[in-house]
mmCIF file of C-alpha atoms in Angstrom:
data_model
loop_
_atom_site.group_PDB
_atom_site.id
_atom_site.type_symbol
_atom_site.label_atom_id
_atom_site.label_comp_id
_atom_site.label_asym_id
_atom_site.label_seq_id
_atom_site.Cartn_x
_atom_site.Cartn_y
_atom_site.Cartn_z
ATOM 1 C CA UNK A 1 84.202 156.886 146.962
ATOM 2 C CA UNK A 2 86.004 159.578 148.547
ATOM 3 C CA UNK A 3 89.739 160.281 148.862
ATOM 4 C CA UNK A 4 89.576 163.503 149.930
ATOM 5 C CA UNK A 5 92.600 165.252 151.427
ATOM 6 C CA UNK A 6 95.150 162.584 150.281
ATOM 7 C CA UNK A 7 98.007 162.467 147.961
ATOM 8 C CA UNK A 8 99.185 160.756 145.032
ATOM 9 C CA UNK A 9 102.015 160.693 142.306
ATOM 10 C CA UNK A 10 101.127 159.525 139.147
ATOM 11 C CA UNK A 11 104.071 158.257 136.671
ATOM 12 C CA UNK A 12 103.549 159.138 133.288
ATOM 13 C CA UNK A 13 100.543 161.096 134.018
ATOM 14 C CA UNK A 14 101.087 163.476 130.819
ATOM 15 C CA UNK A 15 98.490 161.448 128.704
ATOM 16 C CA UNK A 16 96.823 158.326 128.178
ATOM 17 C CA UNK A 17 95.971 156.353 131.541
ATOM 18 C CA UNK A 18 98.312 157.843 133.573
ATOM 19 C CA UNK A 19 96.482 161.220 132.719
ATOM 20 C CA UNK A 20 92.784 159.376 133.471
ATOM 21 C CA UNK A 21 94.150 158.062 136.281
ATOM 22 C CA UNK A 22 95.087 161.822 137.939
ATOM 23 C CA UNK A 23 91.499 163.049 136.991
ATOM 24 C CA UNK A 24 89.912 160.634 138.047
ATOM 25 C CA UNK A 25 91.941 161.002 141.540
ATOM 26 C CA UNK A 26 91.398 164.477 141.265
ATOM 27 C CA UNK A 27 87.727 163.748 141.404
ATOM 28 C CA UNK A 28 87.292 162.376 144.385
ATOM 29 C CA UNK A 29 89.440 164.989 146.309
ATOM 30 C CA UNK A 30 93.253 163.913 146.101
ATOM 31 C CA UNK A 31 95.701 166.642 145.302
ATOM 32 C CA UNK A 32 97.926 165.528 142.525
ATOM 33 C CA UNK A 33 101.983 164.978 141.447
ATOM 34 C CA UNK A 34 101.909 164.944 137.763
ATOM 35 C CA UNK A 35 104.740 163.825 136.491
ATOM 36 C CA UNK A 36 105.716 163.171 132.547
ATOM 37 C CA UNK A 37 109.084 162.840 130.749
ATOM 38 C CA UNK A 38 106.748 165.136 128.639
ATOM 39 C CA UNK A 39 107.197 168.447 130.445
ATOM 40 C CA UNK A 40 104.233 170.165 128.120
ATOM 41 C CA UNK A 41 101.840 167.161 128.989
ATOM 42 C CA UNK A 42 102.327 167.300 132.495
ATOM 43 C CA UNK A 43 101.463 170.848 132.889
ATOM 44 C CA UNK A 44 98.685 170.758 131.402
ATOM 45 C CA UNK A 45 97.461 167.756 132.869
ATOM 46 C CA UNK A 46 98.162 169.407 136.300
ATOM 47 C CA UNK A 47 96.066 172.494 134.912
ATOM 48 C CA UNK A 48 93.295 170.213 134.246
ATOM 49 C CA UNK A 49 93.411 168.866 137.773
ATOM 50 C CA UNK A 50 93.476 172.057 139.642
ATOM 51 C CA UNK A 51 90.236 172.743 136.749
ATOM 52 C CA UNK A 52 88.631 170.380 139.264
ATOM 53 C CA UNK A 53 89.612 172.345 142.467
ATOM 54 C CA UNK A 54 92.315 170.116 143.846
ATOM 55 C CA UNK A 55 96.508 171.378 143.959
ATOM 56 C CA UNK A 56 98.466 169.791 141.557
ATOM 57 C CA UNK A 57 102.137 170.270 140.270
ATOM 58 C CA UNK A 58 103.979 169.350 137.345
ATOM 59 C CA UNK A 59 107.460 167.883 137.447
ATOM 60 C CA UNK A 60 109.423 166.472 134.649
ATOM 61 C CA UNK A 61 110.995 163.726 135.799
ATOM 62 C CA UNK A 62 112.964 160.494 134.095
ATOM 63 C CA UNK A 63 111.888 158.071 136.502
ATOM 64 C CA UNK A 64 114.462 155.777 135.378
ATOM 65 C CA UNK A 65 117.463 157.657 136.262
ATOM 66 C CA UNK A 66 117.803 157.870 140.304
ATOM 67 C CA UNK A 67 118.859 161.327 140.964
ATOM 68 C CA UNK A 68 115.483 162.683 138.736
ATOM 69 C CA UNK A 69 113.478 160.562 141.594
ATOM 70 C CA UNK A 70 115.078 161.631 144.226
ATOM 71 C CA UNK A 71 114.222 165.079 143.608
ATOM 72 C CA UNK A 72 110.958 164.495 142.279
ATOM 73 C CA UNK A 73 109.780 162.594 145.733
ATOM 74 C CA UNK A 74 111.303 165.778 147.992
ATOM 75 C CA UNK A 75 109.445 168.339 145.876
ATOM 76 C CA UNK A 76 106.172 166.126 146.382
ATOM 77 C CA UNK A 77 107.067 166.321 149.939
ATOM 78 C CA UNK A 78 108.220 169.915 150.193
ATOM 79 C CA UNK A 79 104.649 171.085 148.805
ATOM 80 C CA UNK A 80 102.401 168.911 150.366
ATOM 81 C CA UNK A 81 103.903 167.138 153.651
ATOM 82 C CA UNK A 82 102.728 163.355 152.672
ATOM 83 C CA UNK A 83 102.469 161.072 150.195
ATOM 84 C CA UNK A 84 99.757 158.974 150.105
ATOM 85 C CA UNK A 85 98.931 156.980 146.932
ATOM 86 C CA UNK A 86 102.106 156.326 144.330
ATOM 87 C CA UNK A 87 101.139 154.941 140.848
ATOM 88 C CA UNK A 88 103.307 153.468 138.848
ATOM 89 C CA UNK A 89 102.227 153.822 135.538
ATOM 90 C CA UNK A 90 105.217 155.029 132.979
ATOM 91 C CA UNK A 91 106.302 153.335 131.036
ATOM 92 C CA UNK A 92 107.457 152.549 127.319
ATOM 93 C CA UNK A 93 107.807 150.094 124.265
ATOM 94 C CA UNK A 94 110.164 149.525 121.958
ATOM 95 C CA UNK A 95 108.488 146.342 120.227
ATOM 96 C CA UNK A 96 110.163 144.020 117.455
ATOM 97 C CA UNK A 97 111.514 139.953 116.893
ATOM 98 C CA UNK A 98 113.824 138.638 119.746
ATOM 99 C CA UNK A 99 116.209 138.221 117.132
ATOM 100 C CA UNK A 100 116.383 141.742 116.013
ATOM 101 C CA UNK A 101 115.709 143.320 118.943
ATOM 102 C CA UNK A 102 118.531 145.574 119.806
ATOM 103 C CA UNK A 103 120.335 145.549 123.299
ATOM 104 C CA UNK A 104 119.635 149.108 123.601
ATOM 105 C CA UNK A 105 115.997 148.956 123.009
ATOM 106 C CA UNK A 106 116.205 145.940 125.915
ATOM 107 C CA UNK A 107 118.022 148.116 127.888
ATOM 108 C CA UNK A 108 115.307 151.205 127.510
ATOM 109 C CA UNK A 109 112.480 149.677 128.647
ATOM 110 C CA UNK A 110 113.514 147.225 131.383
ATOM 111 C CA UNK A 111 115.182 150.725 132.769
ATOM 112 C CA UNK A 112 111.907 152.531 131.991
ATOM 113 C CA UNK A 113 109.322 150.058 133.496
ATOM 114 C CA UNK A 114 110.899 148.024 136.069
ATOM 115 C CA UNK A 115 113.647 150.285 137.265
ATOM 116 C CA UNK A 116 111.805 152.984 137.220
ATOM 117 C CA UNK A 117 108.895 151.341 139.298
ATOM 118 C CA UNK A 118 111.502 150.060 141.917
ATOM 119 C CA UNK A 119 113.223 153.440 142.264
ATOM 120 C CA UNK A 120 109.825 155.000 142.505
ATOM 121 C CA UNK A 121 108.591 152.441 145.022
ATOM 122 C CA UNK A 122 111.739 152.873 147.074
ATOM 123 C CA UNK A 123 111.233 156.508 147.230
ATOM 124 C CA UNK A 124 107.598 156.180 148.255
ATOM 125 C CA UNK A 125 108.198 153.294 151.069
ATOM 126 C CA UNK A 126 110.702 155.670 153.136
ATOM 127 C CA UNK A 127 107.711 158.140 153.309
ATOM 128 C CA UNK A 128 104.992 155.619 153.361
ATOM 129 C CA UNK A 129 106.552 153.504 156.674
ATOM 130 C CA UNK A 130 107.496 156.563 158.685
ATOM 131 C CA UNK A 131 103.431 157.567 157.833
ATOM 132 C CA UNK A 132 102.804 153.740 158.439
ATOM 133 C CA UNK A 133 100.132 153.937 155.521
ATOM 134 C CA UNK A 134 100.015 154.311 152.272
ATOM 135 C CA UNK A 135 99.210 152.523 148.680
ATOM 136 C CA UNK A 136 101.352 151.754 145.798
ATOM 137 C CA UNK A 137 99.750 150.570 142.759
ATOM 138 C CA UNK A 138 101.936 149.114 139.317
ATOM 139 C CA UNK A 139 100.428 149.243 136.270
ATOM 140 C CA UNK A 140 101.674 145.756 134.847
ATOM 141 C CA UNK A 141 100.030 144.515 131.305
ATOM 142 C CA UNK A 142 98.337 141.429 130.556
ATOM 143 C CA UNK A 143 101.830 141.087 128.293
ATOM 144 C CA UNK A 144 103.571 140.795 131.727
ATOM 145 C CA UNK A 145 101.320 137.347 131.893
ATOM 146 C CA UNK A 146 100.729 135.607 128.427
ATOM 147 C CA UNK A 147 103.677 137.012 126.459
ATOM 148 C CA UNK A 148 103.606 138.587 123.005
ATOM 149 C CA UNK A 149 105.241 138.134 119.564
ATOM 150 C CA UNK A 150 107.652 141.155 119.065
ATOM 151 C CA UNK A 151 107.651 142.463 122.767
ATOM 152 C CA UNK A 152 109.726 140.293 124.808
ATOM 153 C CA UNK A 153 111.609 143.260 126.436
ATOM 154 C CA UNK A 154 107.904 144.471 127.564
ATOM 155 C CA UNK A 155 106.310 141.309 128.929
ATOM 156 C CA UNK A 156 109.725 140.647 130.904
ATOM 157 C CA UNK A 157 109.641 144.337 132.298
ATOM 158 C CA UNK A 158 106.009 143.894 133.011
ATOM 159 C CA UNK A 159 106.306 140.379 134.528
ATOM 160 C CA UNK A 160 109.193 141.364 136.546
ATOM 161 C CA UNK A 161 106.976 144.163 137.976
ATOM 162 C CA UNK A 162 104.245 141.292 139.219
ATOM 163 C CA UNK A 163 107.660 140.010 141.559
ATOM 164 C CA UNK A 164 108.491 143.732 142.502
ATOM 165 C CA UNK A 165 104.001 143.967 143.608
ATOM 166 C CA UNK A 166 104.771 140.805 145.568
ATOM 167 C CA UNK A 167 107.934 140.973 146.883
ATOM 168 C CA UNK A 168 107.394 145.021 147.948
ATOM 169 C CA UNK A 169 104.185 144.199 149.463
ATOM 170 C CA UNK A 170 105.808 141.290 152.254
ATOM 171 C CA UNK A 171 108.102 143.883 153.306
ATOM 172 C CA UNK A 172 105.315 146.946 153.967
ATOM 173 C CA UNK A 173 102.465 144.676 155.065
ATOM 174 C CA UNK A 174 103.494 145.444 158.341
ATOM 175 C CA UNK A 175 103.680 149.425 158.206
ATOM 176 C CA UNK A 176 100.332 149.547 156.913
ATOM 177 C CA UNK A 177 101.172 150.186 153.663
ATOM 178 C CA UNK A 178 99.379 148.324 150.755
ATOM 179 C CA UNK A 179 101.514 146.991 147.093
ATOM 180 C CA UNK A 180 98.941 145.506 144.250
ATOM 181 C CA UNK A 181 99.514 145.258 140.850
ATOM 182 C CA UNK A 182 97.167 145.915 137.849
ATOM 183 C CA UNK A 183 96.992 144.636 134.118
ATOM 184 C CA UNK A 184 95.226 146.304 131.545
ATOM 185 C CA UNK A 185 94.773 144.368 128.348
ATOM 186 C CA UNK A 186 93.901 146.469 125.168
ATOM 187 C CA UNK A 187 93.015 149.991 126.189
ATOM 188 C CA UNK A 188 91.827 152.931 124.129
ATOM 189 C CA UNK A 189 94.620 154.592 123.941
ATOM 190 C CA UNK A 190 96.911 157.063 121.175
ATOM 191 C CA UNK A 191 98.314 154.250 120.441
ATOM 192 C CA UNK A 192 95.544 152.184 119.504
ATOM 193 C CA UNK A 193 93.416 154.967 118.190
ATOM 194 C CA UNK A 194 96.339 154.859 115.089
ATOM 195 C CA UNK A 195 95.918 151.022 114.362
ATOM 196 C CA UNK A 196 94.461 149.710 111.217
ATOM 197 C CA UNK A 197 91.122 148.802 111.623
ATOM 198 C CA UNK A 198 91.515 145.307 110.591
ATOM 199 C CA UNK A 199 94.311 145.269 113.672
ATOM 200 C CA UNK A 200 91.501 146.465 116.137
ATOM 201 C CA UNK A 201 88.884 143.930 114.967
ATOM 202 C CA UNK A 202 91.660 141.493 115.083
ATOM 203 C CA UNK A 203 92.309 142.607 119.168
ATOM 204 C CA UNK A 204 88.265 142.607 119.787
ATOM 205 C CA UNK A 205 88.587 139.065 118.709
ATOM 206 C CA UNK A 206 90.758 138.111 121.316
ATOM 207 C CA UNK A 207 88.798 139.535 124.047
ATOM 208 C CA UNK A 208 85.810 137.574 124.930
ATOM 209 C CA UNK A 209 83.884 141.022 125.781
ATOM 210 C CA UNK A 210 84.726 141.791 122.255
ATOM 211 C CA UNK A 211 85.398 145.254 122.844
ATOM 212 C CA UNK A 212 88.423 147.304 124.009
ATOM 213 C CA UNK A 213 88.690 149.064 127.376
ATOM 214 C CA UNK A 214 88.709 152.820 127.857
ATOM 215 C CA UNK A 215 91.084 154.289 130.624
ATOM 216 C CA UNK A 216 88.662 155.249 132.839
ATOM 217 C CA UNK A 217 88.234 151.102 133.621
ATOM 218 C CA UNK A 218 91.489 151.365 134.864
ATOM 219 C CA UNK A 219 91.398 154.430 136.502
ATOM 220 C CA UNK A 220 87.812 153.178 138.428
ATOM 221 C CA UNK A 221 90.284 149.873 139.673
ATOM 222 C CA UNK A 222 93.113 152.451 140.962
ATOM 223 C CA UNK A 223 90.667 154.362 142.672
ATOM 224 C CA UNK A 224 89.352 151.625 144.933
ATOM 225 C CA UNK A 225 92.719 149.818 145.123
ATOM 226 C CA UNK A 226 93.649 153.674 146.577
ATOM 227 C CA UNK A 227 90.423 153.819 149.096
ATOM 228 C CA UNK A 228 89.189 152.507 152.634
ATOM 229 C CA UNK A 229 87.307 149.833 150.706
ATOM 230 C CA UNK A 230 90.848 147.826 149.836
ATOM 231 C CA UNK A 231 92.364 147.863 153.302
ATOM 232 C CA UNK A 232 92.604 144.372 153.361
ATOM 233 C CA UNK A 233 93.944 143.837 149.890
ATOM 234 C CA UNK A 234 97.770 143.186 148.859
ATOM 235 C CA UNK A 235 100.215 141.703 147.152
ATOM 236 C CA UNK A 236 97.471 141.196 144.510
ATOM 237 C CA UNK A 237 97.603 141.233 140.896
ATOM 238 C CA UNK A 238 94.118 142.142 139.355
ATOM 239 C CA UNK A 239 93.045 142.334 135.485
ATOM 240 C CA UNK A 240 91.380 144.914 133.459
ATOM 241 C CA UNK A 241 91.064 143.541 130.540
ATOM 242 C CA UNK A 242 87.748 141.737 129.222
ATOM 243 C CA UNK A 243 88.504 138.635 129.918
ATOM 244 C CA UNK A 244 91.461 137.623 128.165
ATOM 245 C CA UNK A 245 93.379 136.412 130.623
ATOM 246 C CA UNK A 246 91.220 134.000 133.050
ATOM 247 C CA UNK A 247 93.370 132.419 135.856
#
């Protein structure tokens, strides 16, 4: 499937799926926005892009504070005139018990992964209606749908991004521009690469595929939720994740 000669921002794109997601765009000919709180991962995440011959740029970029996405949205424009696919992946975690958890560490990641996907998507919908097309695509988390012991902050930010996909995609419908939602279950990732093993056997279990995902399964979704072949698709929420969540 080819994409060639659009343009996408990737949040978070330093590493991980954000960073799968970018080269896997880059693959089938979109010219990149890599941005990372991580200034180090982003640039080289850009360098592997342009590795694949397609422009890139880094930008560091807190996308939770408003003034860091305002300027990260004109430099996408300044270099390359359009913006065509936004994903909003960033995000972070900052698990433990309700009753411990911390306001602050509430605070960090509602601000982090719902406030930064609004003020992201608010950027990119200014752009997107006067172009009357484009895609945005959120990065939920089966969490956002089943809940979690030890992560309510996450599976409120990530279900309140499900009514942000909905809510987002009523209002562009009409300007031709697409809003869908995606959630990943357990993904190879850093993250789980570090977990006991008995943890990971314990997570196969609960996926009836009895395997975890790699990030290229959701890069593959992004990719066709970002082509010709999902015109017609919106306001949809969409799983990658074996099976464990079966509505």
């Amino acid at each position: 499937m080819s994409l060639e000669g659009k343009v996408a921002l990737v949040t978070g794109s330093g590493r991980g799926i954000g960073r799968e997601i970018a080269l896997l765009l880059a693959g089938r000919g979109v010219d990149l926005v890599i941005t990372d709180i991580d200034e180090a991962s982003a640039v080289k995440a850009a360098e592997e892009v342009k590795e694949k011959g397609r422009k890139a740029i880094a930008v560091k970029s807190d996308v939770s504070n408003a003034a860091d996405v305002e300027a990260l949205f004109k430099k996408a424009v300044d270099e390359f005139g359009r913006l065509d696919i936004l994903v909003n992946n960033a995000g972070i975690t900052r698990d433990t018990l309700l009753v411990r958890m911390k306001e602050e560490d509430w605070d960090a990641v509602l601000a982090v992964n719902l406030k930064g996907a609004f003020l992201c998507t608010r950027a990119a919908a200014k752009i997107m209606m006067r172009q009357r097309s484009g895609r945005i695509i959120n990065i939920s988390s089966v969490i956002g749908l089943m809940g979690n012991v030890g992560q309510a902050n996450y599976s409120a930010s990530k279900a309140g991004l499900l009514g942000l996909t909905k809510s987002a995609a009523r209002e562009l419908a009409p300007r031709g521009v697409t809003v869908n939602a995606v959630t990943p279950g357990f993904i190879q990732t850093d993250m789980t690469a570090n977990l006991p093993e008995e943890v990971k056997t314990s997570l196969m279990n609960a996926v009836p595929m009895k395997k975890l995902g790699e990030p290229r399964d959701v890069a593959e979704l992004i990719a066709f939720l970002a082509g010709n072949g999902a015109d017609y698709i919106t306001g949809q929420v969409i799983g990658v994740d074996g099976g464990m969540v079966m509505s």
